[in-house]
Short mmCIF file of C-alpha atoms in Angstrom, two decimals:
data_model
loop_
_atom_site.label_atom_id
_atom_site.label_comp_id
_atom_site.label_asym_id
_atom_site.label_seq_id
_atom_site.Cartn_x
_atom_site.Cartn_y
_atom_site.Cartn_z
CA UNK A 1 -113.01 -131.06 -62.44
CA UNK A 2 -111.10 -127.95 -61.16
CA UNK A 3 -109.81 -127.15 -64.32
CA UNK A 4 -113.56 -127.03 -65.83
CA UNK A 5 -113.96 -124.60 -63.29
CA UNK A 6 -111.42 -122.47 -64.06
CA UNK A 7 -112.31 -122.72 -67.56
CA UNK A 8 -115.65 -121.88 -66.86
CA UNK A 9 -115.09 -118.60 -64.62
CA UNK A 10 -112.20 -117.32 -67.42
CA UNK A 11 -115.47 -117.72 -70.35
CA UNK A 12 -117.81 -116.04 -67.61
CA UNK A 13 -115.39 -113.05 -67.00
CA UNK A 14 -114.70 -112.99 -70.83
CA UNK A 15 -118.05 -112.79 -71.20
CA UNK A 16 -118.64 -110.03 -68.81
CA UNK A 17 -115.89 -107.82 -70.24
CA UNK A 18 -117.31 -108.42 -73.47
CA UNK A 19 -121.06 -107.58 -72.42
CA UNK A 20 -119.76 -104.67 -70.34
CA UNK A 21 -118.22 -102.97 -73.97
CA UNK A 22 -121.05 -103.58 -76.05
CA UNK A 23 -123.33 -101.94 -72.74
CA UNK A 24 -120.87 -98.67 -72.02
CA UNK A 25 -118.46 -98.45 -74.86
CA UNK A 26 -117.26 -95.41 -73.59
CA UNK A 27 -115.10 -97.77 -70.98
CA UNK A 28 -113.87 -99.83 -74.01
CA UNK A 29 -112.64 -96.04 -75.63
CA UNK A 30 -111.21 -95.82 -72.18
CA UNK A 31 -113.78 -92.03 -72.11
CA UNK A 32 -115.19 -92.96 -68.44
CA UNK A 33 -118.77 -91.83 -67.52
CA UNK A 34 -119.44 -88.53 -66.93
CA UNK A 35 -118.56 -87.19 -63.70
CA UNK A 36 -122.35 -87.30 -61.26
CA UNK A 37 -122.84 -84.29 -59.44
CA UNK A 38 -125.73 -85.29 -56.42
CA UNK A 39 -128.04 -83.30 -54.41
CA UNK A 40 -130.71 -84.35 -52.17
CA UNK A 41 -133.95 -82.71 -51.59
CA UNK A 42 -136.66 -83.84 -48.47
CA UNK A 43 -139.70 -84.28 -50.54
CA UNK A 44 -141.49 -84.72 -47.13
CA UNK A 45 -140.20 -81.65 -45.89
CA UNK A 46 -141.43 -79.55 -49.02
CA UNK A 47 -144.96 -81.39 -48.52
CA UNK A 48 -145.40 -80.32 -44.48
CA UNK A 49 -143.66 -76.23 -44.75
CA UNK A 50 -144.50 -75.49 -48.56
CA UNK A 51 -146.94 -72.17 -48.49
CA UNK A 52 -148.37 -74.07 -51.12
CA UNK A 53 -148.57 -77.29 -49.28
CA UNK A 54 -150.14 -74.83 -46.22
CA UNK A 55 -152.86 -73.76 -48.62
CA UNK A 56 -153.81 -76.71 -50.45
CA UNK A 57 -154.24 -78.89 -46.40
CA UNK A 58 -156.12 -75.56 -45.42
CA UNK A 59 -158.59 -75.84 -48.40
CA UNK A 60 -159.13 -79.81 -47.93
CA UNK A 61 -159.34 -79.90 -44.40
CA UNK A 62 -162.67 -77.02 -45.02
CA UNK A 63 -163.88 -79.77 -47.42
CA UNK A 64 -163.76 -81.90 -45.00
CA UNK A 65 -165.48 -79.98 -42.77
CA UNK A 66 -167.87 -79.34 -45.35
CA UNK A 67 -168.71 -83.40 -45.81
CA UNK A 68 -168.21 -84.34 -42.24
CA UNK A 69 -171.40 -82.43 -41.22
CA UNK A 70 -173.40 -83.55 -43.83
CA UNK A 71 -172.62 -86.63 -43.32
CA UNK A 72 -173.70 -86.11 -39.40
CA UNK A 73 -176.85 -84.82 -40.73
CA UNK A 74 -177.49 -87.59 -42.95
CA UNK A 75 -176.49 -90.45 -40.26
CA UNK A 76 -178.82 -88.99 -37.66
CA UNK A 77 -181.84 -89.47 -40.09
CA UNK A 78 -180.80 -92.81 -40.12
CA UNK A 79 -180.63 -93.29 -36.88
CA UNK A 80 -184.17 -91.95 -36.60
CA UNK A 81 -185.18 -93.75 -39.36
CA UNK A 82 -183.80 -97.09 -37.33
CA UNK A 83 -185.55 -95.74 -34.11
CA UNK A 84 -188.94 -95.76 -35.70
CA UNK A 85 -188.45 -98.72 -37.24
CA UNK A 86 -188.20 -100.62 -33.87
CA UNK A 87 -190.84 -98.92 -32.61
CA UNK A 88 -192.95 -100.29 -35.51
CA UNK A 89 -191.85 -103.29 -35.22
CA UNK A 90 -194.80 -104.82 -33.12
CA UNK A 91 -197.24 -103.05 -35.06
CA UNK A 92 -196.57 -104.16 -38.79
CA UNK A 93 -197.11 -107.23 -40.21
CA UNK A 94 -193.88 -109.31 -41.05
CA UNK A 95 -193.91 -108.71 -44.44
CA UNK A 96 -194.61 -104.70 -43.84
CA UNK A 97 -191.25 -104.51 -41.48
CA UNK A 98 -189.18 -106.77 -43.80
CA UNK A 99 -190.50 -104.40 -46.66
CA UNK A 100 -189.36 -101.15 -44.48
CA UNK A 101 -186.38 -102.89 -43.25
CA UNK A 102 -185.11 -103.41 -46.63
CA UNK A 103 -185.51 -100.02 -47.35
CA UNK A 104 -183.53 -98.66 -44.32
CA UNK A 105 -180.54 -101.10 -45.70
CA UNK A 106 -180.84 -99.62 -49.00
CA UNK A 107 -180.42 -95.79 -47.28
CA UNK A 108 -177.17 -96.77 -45.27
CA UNK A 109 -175.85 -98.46 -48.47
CA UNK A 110 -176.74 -95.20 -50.47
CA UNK A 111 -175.29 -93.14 -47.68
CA UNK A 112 -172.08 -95.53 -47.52
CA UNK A 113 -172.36 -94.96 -51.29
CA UNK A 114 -172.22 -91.22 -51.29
CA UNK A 115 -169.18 -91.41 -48.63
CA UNK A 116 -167.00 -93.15 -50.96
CA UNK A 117 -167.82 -91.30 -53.74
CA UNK A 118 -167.34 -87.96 -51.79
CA UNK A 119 -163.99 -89.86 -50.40
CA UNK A 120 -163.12 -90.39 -54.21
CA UNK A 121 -163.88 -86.94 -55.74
CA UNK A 122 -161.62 -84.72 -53.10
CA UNK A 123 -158.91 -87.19 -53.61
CA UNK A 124 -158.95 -86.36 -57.31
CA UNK A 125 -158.81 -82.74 -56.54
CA UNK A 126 -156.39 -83.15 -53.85
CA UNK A 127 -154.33 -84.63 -57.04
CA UNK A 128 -155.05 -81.86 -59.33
CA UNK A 129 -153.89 -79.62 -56.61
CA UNK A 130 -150.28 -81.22 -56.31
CA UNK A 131 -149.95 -81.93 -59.83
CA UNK A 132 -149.92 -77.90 -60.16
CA UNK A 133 -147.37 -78.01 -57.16
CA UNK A 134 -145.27 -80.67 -59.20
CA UNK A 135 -145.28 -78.72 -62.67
CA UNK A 136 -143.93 -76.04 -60.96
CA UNK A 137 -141.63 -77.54 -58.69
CA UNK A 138 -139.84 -79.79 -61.56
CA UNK A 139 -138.76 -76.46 -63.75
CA UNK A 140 -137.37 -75.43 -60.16
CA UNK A 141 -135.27 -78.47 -59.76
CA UNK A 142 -134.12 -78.37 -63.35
CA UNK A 143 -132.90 -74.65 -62.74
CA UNK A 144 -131.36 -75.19 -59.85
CA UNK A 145 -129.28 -78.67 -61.69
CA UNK A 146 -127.97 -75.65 -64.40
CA UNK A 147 -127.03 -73.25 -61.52
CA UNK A 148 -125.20 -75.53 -59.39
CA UNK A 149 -124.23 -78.21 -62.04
CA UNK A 150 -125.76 -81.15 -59.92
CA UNK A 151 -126.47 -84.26 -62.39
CA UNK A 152 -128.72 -86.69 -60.10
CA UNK A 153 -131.46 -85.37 -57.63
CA UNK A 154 -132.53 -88.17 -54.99
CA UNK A 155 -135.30 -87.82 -51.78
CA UNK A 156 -133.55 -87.89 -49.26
CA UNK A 157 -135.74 -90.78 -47.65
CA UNK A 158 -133.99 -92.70 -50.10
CA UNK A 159 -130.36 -91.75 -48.70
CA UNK A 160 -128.98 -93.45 -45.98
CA UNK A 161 -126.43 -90.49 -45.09
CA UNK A 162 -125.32 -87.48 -47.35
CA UNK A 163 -123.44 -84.60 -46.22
CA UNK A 164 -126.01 -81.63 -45.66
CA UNK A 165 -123.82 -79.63 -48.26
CA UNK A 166 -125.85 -81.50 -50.93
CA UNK A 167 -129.20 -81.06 -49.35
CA UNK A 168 -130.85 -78.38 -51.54
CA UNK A 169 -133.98 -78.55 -50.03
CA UNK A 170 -133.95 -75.24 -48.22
CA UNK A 171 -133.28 -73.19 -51.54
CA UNK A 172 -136.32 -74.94 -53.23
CA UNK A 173 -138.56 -74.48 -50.86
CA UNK A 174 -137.84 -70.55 -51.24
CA UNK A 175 -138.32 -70.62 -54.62
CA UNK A 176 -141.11 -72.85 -54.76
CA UNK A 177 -142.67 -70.33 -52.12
CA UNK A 178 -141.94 -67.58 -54.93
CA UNK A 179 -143.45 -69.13 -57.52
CA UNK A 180 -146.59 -70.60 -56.14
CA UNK A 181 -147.58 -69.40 -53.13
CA UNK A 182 -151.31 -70.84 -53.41
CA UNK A 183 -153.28 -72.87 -55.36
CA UNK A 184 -156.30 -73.39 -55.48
CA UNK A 185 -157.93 -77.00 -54.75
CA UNK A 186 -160.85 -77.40 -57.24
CA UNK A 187 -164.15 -77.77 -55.36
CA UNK A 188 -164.92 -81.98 -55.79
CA UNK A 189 -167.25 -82.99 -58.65
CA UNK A 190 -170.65 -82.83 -57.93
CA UNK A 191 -170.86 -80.27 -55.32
#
């Protein structure tokens, strides 16, 4: 029984060395990897003090604004509406105020509707407006890997501990600053 075992973890290692050539070869040529070069960037860092990043919460929070008193508006004409109803409630026949109740559901489900889809329609320009940040920002990264010969970029949520030596965060915020100051967040559809 032990010698099946032994037998067994020699043909597993075999096997591994073998899989491990055919995978890298370079390791069977005895040519190594190539030597990784890391830097670290805060991603969450470039979101909050990006000029960019500034501009684009600026511009959503006025949207906001923008759909937060409408929405006021719209929710105290329903609470009239509601109001009204109750007050016609021991006037109208049963069938009336069923009738009028139904159609006081049907405007809070409309206005719950046009929430959503208001919801929906800035999130899609919020998107837009960082996939602008992100076309410029990867160039940026990819410039920076040439000038300082880094090989592997990781978020730095992602790193338990790296020396702050690696952190290259400052330097793209600057340049991302540079490049793209502003941007503009396209108004939602349907305004």
């Amino acid at each position: 029984m032990e010698s099946i075992r032994k037998i067994s973890s020699l043909a597993a290692g075999g096997l591994l060395l073998v899989c491990l050539a055919i995978v890298f070869p370079g390791f069977a040529l005895g040519q190594g990897l190539p030597e990784t070069v890391v830097a670290v960037i805060d991603f969450q860092k470039l979101e909050r003090d990006a000029l960019a990043a500034k501009n684009i919460r600026s511009q959503v929070e006025g949207y906001r604004s923008q759909y937060a008193a409408i929405i006021s508006q719209e929710e105290e004409q329903l609470r009239q509406q509601e109001q009204e109803l109750k007050r016609q409630r021991a006037i109208l026949s049963p069938e009336a105020f069923a009738q009028r109740r139904r159609e006081f559901e049907d405007s809070v489900a409309r206005l719950q509707r046009q929430v959503q889809n208001r919801t929906r329609r800035l999130e899609r320009s919020i998107e837009t407006s960082l996939a602008s940040v992100n076309k410029v920002l990867g160039p940026i990264i990819k410039d920076l890997s040439t000038e300082f010969g880094f090989t592997l970029v990781l978020d730095k949520r992602q790193v338990r501990y790296i020396d702050d030596r690696f952190d290259i965060t400052p330097i793209v915020l600057q340049r991302l600053d540079e490049r793209l100051p502003e941007v503009t967040v396209p108004p939602p559809e349907g305004e």
